[in-house]
mmCIF file of C-alpha atoms in Angstrom:
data_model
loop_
_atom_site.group_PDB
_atom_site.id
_atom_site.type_symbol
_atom_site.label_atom_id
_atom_site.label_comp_id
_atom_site.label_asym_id
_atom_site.label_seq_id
_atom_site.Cartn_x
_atom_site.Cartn_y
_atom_site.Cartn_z
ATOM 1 C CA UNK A 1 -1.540 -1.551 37.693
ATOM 2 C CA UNK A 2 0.781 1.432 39.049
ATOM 3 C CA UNK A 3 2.426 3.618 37.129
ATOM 4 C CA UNK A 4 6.219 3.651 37.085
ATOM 5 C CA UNK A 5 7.881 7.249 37.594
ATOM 6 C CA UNK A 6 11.454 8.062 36.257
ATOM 7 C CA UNK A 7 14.106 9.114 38.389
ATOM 8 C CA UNK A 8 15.448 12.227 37.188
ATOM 9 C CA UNK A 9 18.693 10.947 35.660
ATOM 10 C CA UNK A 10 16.917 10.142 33.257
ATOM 11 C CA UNK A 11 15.501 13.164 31.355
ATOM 12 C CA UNK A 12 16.333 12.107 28.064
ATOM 13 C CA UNK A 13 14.747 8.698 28.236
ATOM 14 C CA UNK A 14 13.231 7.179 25.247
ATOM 15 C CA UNK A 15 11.275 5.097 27.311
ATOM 16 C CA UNK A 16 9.452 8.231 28.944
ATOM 17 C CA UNK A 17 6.267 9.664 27.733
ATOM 18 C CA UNK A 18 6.819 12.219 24.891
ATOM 19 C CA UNK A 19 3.933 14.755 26.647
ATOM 20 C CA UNK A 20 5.110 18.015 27.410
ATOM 21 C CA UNK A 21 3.066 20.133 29.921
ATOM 22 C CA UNK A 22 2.594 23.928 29.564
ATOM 23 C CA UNK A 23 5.541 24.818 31.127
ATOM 24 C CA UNK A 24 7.288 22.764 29.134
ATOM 25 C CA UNK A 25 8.420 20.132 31.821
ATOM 26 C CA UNK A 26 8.299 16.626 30.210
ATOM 27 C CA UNK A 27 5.808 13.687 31.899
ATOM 28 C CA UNK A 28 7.822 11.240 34.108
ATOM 29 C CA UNK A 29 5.676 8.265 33.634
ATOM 30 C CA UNK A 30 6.890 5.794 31.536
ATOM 31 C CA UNK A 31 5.385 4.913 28.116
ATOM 32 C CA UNK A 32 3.330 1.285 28.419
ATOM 33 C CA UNK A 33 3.237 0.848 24.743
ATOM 34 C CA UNK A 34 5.876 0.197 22.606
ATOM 35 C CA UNK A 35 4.057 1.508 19.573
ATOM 36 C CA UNK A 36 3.211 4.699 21.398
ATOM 37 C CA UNK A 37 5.179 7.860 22.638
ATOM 38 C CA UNK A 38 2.631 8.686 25.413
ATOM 39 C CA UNK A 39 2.090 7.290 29.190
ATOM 40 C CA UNK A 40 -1.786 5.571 29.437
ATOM 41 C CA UNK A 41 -2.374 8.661 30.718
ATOM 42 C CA UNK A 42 -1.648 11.564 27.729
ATOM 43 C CA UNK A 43 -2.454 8.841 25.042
ATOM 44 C CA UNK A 44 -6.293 9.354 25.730
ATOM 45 C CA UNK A 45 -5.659 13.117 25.270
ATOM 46 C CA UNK A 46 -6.971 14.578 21.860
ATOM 47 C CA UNK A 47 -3.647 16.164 20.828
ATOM 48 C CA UNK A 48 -1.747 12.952 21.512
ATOM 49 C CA UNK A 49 -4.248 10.503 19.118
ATOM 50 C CA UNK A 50 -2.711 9.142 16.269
ATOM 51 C CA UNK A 51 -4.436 9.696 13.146
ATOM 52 C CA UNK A 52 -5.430 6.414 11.815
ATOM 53 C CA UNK A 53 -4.402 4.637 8.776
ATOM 54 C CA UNK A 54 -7.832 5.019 7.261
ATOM 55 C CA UNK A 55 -7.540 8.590 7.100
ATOM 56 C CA UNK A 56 -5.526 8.855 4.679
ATOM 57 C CA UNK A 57 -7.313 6.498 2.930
ATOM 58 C CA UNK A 58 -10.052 8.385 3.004
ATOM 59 C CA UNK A 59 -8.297 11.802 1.921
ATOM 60 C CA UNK A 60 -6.842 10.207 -1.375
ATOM 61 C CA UNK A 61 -8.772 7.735 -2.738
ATOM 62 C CA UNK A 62 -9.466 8.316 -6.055
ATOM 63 C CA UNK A 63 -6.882 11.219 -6.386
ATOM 64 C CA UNK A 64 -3.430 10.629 -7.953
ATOM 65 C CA UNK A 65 -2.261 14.070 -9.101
ATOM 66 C CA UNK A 66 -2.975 17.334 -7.782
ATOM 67 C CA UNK A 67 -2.576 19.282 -11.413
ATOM 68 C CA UNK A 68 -5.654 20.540 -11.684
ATOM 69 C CA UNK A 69 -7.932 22.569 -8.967
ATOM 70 C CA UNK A 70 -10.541 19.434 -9.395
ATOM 71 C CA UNK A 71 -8.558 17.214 -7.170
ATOM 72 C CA UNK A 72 -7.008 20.053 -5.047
ATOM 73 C CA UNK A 73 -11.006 20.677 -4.425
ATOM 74 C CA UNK A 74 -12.305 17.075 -3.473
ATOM 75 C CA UNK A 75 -9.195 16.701 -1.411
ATOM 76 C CA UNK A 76 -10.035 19.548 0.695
ATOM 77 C CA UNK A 77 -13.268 18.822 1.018
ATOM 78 C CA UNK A 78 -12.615 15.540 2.674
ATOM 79 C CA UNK A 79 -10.635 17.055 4.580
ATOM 80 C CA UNK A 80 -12.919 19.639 6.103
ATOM 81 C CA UNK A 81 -15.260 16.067 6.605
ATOM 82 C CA UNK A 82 -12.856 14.408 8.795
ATOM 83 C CA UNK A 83 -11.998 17.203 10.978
ATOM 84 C CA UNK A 84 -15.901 17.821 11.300
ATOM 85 C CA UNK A 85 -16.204 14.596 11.978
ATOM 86 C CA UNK A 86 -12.596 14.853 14.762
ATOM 87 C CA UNK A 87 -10.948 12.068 12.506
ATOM 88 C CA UNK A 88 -8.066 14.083 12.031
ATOM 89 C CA UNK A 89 -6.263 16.571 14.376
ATOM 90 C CA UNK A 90 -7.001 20.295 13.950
ATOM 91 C CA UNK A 91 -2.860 20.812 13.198
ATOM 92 C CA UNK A 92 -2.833 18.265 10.743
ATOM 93 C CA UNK A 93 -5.323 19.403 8.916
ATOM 94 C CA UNK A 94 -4.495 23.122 8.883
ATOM 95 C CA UNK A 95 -0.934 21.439 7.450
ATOM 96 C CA UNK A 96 -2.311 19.846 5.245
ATOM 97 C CA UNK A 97 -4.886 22.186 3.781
ATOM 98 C CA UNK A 98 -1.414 24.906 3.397
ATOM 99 C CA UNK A 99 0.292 22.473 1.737
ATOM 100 C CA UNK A 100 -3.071 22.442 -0.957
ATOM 101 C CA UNK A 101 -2.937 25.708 -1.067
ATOM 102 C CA UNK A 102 0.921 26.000 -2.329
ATOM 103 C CA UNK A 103 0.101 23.244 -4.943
ATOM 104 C CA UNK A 104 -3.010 25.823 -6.213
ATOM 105 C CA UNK A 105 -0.659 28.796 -6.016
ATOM 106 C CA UNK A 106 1.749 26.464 -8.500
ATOM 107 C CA UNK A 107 -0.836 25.665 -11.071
ATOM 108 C CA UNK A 108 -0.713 28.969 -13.061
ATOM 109 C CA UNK A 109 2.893 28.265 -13.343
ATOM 110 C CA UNK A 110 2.955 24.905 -14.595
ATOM 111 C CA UNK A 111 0.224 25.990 -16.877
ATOM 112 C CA UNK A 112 2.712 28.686 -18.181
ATOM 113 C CA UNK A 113 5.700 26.239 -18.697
ATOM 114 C CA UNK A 114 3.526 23.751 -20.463
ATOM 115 C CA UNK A 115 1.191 26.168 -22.392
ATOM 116 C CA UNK A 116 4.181 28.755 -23.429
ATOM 117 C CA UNK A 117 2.324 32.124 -25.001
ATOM 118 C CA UNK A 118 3.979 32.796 -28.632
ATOM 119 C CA UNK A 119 6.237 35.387 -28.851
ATOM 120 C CA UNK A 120 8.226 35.980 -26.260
ATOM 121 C CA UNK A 121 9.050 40.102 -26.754
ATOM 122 C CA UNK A 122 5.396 40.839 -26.061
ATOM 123 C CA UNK A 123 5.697 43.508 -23.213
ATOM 124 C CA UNK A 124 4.339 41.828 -19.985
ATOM 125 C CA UNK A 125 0.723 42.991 -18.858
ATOM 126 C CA UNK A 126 0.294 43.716 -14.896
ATOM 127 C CA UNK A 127 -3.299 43.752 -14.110
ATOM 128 C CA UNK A 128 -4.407 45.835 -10.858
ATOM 129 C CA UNK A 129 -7.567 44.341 -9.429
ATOM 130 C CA UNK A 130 -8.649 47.165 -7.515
ATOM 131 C CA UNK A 131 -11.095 50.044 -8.518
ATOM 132 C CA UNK A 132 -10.221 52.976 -9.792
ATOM 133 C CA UNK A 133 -11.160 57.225 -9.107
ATOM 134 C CA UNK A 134 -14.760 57.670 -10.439
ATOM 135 C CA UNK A 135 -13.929 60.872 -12.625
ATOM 136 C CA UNK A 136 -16.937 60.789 -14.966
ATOM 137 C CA UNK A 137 -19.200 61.457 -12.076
ATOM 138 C CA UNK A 138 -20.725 64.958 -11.310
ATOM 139 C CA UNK A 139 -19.191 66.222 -8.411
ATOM 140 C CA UNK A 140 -21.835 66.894 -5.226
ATOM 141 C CA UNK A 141 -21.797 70.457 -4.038
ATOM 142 C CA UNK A 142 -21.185 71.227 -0.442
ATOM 143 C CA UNK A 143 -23.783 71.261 1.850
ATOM 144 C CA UNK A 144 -24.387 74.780 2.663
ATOM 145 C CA UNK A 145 -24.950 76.036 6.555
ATOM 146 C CA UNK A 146 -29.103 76.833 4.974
ATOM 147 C CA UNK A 147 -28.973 73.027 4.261
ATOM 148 C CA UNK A 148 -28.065 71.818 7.889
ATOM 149 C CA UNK A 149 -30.346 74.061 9.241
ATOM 150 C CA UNK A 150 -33.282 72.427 7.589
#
């Protein structure tokens, strides 16, 4: 079986595979499957696989809310098992592992709103995690030009 190419009135054809090539110039084959966007061609192409239905299967069984870094955990660490195992596109997974890491970011907040400290004029604390001037240390003395000659 041949391949059908598009004539070029029709650029915007829905029927025309979705694959764009680097110089962003669209394939002119037409798509063979209706439940695909690509030509026979580009569908075998890594980018262009559709992540199966099992996957997410796989990512969220078991886990039905993300309020707690438990699940946030397991969930990426199935994650970082399919795409070892190239079950699940390199882009999706980097989507999906930023969208874990906004619901992490969240969870000191919703601790806050649900666990409110008492008294509400206490003056807020700002904590500066990084080190500080030694100044109870001896200070060394110079090297002298007798030293470096030594």
């Amino acid at each position: 079986m041949t391949q059908q190419i598009a004539n070029s009135s029709s650029t915007n054809n829905s029927a025309r595979c979705a694959h764009r090539f680097s110089n962003s110039k669209r394939c002119r084959l037409y798509v063979g499957n209706l439940d695909s966007s690509y030509c026979s061609i580009h569908a075998q192409l890594p980018q262009n696989q559709q992540d199966s239905p099992e996957t997410s299967v796989v990512l969220t069984a078991d886990l039905e809310e993300f309020r707690s870094a438990i699940p946030i955990n397991e969930f990426l660490a199935r994650l970082l098992l399919l795409l070892a195992e190239n079950k699940i596109s390199a882009r999706r997974a980097a989507v999906l592992a930023y969208i874990t890491n906004q619901l992490l970011r969240t969870l000191p907040a919703i601790d806050h709103e649900l666990n409110p400290k008492p008294g509400k004029d206490e003056p807020v604390q700002i904590i500066f995690d990084m080190p500080g001037p030694d100044r109870d240390r001896e200070p060394t003395p110079e090297p002298t030009y007798a030293d470096l000659r030594t």
